[in-house]
Tab-separated table of C-alpha atoms in Angstrom:
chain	number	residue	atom	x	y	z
A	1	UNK	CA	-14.691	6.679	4.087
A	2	UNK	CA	-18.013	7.086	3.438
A	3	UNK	CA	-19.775	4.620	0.345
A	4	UNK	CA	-23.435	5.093	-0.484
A	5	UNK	CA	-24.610	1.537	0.236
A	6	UNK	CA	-27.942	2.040	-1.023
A	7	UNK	CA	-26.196	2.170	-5.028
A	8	UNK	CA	-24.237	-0.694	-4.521
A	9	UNK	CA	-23.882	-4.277	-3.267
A	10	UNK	CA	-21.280	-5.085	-0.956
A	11	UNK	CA	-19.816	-8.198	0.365
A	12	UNK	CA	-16.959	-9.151	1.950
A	13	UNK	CA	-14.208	-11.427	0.564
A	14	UNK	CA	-10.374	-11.919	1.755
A	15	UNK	CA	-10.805	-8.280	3.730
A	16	UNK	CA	-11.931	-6.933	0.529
A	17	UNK	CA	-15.157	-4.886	-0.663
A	18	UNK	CA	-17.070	-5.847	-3.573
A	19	UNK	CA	-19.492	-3.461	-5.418
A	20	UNK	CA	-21.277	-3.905	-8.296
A	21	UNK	CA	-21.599	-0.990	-9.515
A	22	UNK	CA	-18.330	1.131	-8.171
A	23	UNK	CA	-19.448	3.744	-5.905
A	24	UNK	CA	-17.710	7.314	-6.175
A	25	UNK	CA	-14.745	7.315	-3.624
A	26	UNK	CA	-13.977	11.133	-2.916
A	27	UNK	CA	-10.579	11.979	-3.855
A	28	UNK	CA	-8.389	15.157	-4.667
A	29	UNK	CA	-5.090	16.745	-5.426
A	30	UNK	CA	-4.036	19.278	-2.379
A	31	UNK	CA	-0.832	21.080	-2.012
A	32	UNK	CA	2.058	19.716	0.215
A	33	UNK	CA	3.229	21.782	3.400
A	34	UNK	CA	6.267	21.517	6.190
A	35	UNK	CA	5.100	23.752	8.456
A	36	UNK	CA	3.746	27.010	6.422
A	37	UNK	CA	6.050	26.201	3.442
A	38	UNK	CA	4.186	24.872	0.141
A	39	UNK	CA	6.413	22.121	-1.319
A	40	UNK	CA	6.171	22.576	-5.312
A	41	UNK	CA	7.324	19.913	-6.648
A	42	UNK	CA	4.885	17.402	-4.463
A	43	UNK	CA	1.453	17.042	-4.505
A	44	UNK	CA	-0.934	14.835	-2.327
A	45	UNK	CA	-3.553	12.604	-2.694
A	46	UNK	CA	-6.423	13.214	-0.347
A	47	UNK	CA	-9.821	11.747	0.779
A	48	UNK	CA	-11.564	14.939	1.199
A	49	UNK	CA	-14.334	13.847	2.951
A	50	UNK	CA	-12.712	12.275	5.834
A	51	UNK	CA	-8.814	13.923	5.074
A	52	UNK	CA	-7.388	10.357	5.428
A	53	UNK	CA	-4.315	11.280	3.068
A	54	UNK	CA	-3.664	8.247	0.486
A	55	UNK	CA	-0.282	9.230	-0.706
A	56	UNK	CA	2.442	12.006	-1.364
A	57	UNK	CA	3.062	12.168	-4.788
A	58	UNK	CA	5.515	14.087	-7.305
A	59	UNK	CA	4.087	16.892	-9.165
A	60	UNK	CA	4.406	14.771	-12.360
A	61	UNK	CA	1.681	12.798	-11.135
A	62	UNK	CA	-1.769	12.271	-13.075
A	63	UNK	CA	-5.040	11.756	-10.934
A	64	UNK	CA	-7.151	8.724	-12.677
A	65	UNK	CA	-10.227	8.116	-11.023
A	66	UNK	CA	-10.989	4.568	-10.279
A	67	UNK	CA	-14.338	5.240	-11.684
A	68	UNK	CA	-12.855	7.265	-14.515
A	69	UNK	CA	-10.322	4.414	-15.492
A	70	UNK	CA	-13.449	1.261	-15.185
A	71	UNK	CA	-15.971	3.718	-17.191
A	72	UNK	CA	-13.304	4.196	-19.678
A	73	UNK	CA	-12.841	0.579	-19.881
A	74	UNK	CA	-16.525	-0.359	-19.969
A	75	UNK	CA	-16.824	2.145	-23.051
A	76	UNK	CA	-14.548	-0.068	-25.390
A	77	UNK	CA	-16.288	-3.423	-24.238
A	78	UNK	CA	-19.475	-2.363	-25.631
A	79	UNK	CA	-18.407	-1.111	-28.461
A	80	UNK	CA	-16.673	-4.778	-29.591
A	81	UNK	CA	-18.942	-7.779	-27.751
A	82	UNK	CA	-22.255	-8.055	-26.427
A	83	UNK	CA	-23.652	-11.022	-24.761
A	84	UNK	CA	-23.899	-12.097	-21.669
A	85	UNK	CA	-20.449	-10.290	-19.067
A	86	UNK	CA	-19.471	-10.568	-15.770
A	87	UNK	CA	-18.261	-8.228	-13.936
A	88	UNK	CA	-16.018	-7.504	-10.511
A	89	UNK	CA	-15.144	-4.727	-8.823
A	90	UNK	CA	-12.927	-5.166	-5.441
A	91	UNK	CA	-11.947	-1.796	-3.485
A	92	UNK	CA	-8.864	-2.952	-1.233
A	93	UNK	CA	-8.958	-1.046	2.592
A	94	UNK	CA	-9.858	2.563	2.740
A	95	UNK	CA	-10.427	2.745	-1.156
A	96	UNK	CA	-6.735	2.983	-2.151
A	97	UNK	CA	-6.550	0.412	-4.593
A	98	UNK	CA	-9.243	-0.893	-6.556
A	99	UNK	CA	-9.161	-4.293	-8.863
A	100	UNK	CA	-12.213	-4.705	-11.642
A	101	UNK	CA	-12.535	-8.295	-14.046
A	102	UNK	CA	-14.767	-8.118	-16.851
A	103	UNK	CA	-15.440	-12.258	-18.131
A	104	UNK	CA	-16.703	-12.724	-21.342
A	105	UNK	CA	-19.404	-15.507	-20.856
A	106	UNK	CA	-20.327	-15.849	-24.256
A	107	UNK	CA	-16.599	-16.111	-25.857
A	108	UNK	CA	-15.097	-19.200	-25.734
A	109	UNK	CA	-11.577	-20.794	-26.904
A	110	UNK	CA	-10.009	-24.258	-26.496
A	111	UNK	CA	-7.167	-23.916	-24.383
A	112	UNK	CA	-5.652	-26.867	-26.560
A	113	UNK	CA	-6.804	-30.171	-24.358
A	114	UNK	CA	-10.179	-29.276	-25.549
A	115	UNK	CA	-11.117	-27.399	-22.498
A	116	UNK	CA	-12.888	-24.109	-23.331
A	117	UNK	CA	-12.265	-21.133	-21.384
A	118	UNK	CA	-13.762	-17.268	-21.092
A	119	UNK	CA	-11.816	-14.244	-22.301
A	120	UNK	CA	-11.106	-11.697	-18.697
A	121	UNK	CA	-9.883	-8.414	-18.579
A	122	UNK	CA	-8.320	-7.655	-15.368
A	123	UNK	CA	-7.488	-4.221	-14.314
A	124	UNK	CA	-5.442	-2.603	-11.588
A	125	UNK	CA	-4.954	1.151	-10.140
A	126	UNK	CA	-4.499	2.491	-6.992
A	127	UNK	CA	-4.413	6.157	-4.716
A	128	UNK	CA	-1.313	5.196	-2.484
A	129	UNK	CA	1.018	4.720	-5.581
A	130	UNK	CA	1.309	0.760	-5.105
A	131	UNK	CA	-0.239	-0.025	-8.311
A	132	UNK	CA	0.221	1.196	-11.171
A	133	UNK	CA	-2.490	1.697	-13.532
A	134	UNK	CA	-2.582	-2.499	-15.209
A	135	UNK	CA	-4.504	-3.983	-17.469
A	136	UNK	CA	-4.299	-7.516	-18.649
A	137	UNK	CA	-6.578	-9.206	-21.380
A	138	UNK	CA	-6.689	-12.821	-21.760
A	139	UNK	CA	-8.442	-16.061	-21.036
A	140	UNK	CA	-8.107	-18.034	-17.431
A	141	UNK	CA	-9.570	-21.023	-15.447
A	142	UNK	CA	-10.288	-20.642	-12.154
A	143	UNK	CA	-8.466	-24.013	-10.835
A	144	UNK	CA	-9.173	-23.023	-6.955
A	145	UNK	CA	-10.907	-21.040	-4.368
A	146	UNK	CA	-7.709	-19.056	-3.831
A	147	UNK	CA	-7.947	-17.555	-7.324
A	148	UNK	CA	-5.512	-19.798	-9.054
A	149	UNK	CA	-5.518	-19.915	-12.610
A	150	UNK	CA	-4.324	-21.308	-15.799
A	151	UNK	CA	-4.546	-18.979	-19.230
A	152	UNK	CA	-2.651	-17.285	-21.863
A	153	UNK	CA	-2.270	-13.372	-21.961
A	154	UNK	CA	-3.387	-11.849	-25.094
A	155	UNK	CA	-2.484	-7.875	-24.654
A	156	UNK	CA	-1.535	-5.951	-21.884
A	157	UNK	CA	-0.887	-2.519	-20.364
A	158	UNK	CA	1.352	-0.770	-17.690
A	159	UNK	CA	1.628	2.700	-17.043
A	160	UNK	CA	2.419	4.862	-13.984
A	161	UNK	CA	-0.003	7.711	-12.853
A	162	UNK	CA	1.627	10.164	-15.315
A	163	UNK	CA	0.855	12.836	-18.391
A	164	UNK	CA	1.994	9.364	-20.189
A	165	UNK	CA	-0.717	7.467	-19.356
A	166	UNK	CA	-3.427	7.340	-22.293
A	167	UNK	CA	-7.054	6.258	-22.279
A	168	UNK	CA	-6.054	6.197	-26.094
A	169	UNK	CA	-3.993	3.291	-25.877
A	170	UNK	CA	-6.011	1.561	-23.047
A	171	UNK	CA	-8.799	1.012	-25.627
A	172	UNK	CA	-6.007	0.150	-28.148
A	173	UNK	CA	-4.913	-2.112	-26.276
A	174	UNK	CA	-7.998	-3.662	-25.239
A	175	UNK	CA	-8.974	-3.641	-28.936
A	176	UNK	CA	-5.817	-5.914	-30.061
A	177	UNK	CA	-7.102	-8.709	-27.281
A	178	UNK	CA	-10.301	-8.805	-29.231
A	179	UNK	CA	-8.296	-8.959	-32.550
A	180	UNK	CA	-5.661	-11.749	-31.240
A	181	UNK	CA	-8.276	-14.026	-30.470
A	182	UNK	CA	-8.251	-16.535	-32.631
A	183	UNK	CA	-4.936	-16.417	-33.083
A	184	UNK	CA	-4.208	-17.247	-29.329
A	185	UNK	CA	-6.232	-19.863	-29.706
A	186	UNK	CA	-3.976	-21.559	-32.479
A	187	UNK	CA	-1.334	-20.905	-30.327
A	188	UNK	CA	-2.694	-22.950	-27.250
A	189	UNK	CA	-3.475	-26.026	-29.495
A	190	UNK	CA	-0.034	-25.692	-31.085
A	191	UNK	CA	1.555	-25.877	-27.577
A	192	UNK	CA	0.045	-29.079	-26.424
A	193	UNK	CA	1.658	-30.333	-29.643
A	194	UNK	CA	5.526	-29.488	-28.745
A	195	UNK	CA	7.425	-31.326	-25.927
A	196	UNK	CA	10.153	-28.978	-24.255
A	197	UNK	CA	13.235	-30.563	-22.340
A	198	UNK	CA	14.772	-30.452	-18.711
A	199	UNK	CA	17.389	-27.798	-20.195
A	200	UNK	CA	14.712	-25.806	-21.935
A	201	UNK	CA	12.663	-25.710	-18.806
A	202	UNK	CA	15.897	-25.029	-16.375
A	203	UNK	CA	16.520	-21.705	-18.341
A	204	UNK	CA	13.249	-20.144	-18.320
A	205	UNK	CA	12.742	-20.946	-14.774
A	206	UNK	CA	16.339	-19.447	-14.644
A	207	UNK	CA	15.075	-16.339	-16.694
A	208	UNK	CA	12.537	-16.193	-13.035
A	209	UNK	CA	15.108	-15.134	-10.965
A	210	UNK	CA	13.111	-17.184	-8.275
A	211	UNK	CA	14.274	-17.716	-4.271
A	212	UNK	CA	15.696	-21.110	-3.291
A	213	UNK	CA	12.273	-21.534	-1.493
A	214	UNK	CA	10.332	-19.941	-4.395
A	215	UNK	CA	12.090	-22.448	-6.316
A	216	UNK	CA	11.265	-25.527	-4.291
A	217	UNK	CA	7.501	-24.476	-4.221
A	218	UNK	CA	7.111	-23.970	-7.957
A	219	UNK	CA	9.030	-27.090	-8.818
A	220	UNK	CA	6.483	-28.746	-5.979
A	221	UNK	CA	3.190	-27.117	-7.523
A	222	UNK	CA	1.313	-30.068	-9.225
A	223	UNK	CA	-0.182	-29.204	-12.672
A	224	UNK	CA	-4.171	-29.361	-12.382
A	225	UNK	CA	-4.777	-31.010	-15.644
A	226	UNK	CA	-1.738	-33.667	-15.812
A	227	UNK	CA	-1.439	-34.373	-12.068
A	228	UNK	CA	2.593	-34.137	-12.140
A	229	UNK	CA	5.193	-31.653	-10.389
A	230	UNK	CA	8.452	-30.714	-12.218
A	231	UNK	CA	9.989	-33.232	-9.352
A	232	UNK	CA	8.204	-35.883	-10.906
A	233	UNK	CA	8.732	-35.260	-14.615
A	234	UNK	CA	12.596	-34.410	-14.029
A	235	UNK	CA	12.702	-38.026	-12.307
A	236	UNK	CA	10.851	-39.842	-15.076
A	237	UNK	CA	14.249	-40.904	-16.565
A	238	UNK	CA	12.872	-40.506	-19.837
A	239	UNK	CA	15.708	-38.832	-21.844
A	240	UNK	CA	15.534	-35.064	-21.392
A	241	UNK	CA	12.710	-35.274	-19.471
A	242	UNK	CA	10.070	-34.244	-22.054
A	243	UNK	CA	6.512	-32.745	-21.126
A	244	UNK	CA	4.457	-30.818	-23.193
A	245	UNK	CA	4.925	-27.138	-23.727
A	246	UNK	CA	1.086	-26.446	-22.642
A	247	UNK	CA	1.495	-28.750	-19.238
A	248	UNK	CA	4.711	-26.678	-18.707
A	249	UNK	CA	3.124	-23.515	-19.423
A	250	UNK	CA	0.096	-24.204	-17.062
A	251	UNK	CA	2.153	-24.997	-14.446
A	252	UNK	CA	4.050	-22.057	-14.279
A	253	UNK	CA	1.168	-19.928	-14.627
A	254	UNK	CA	-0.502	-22.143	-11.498
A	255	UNK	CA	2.658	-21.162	-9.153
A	256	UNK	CA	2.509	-17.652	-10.289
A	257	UNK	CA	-1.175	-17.382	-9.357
A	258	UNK	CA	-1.176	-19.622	-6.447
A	259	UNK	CA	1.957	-19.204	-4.670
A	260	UNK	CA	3.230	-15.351	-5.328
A	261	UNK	CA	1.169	-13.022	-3.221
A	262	UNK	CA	2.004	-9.786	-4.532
A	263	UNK	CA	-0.294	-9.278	-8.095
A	264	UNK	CA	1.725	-6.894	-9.724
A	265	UNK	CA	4.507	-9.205	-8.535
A	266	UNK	CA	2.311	-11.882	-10.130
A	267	UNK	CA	1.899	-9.757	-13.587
A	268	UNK	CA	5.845	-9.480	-13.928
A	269	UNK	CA	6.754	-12.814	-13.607
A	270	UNK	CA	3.774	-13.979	-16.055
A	271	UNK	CA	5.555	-11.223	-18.648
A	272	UNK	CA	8.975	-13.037	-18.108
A	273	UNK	CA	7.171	-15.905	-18.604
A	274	UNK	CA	6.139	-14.721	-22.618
A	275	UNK	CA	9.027	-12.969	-23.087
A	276	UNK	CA	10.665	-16.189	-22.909
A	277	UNK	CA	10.691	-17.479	-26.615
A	278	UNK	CA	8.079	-20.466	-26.594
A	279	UNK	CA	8.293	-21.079	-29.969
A	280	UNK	CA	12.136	-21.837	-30.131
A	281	UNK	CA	11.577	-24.922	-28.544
């Protein structure tokens, strides 16, 4: 694949590419053959500059640009913040998949301990039909070189490479991020208020649908802030085991991060994760 080095700079991380700005990968829609017979209901993906084919797809499939999604993106930022914003942009391999952060540098929120933290949108999309196009607003800390992370999710959006996918609703969505802010931010303080119990904390871990080693590894993963492992705070013999909602919550999100290698894997279990009721606690 050729990338015009000269408009970007590149460095390497974890096999990856980094450019700031995105250079233009070449891609294209061409027509699927066996042997001198046009399939019509396929359709495939194709560097044309160097024919390295990225994927076969259905003829239902929609061809986003990773330049076209992260311009899109960009387009809505501006129009809400200003200030001071950092921004990522990793193409994975041959240019297949790309991953782009924006962090909000002058937005802050207390993540209820009194730590402040940076609203991040994180987006995902790919050529070779492994991602789906992803986007995630919310706030993280960076806990380790690894990427591991603690935050809170504020909107977020999933949508296969079809006529359903909307630019429309990417800016929505991106726009109700900005709008929950403060509200998350109650939230997070209203956590490290409420204790939740062993049985609580068995059901949503439960609700995982986690491997027995999975299992062992998240109830091993000790919590940056509080220094303790589920194994320790199930063994406290405190009756029911209480810990704060927030400790429990950044825990979780720390195993996700840390220990599941796969990110969309990583963005489904973090939805579980919310979609568990914290507030019935």
């Amino acid at each position: 694949m050729r990338l015009n080095r000269s408009a970007a700079r590149m460095l390497r991380d974890s096999g990856r590419h980094i450019f700031d700005p995105l250079p233009v990968i070449p891609v294209e829609e061409r027509e699927v053959k066996v042997g001198e017979i046009i399939q019509p209901n396929r359709k495939g993906i194709v560097n044309p500059n160097t024919g390295f084919l990225y994927s076969i797809a259905s003829n239902r499939y929609k061809l986003v640009r990773h330049e076209e999604a992260i311009q899109s993106i960009e387009g809505v930022i501006q129009d809400n913040t200003g200030g001071s914003i950092d921004r990522r942009i990793s193409v994975i391999g041959t240019g297949s998949r790309v991953e782009a952060t924006w962090k909000f540098r002058d937005m802050k929120y207390d993540d209820g301990t009194g730590h402040m933290m940076n609203p991040l949108i994180r987006v995902l999309s790919s050529y070779d039909l492994q991602w789906a196009l992803t986007l995630e607003f919310g706030a993280w800390m960076l806990i380790c070189s690894n990427g591991a992370v603690v935050g809170e999710i504020f909107a977020s959006y999933k949508r296969r490479h079809t006529e359903a996918l909307s630019f429309k609703d990417i800016a929505q969505t991106i726009q109700n991020g900005f709008n929950r802010f403060d509200d998350v931010e109650r939230m997070m303080v209203d956590m490290g208020k409420r204790e939740v119990s062993i049985d609580y904390r068995t059901k949503l871990i439960e609700s995982l649908q986690l491997g027995k080693r999975e299992t062992q590894t998240l109830y091993d993963t000790r919590e940056v802030r509080s220094g303790l492992t589920l194994s320790e705070i199930d063994e406290t013999g405190t009756q029911n085991a209480m810990v704060s909602l927030l400790t429990f919550y950044n825990l979780l999100t720390q195993f996700i991060t840390h220990s599941v290698g796969s990110r969309l894997r990583q963005m489904e279990l973090a939805r579980k994760v919310r979609l568990f009721n914290f507030r019935n606690v």
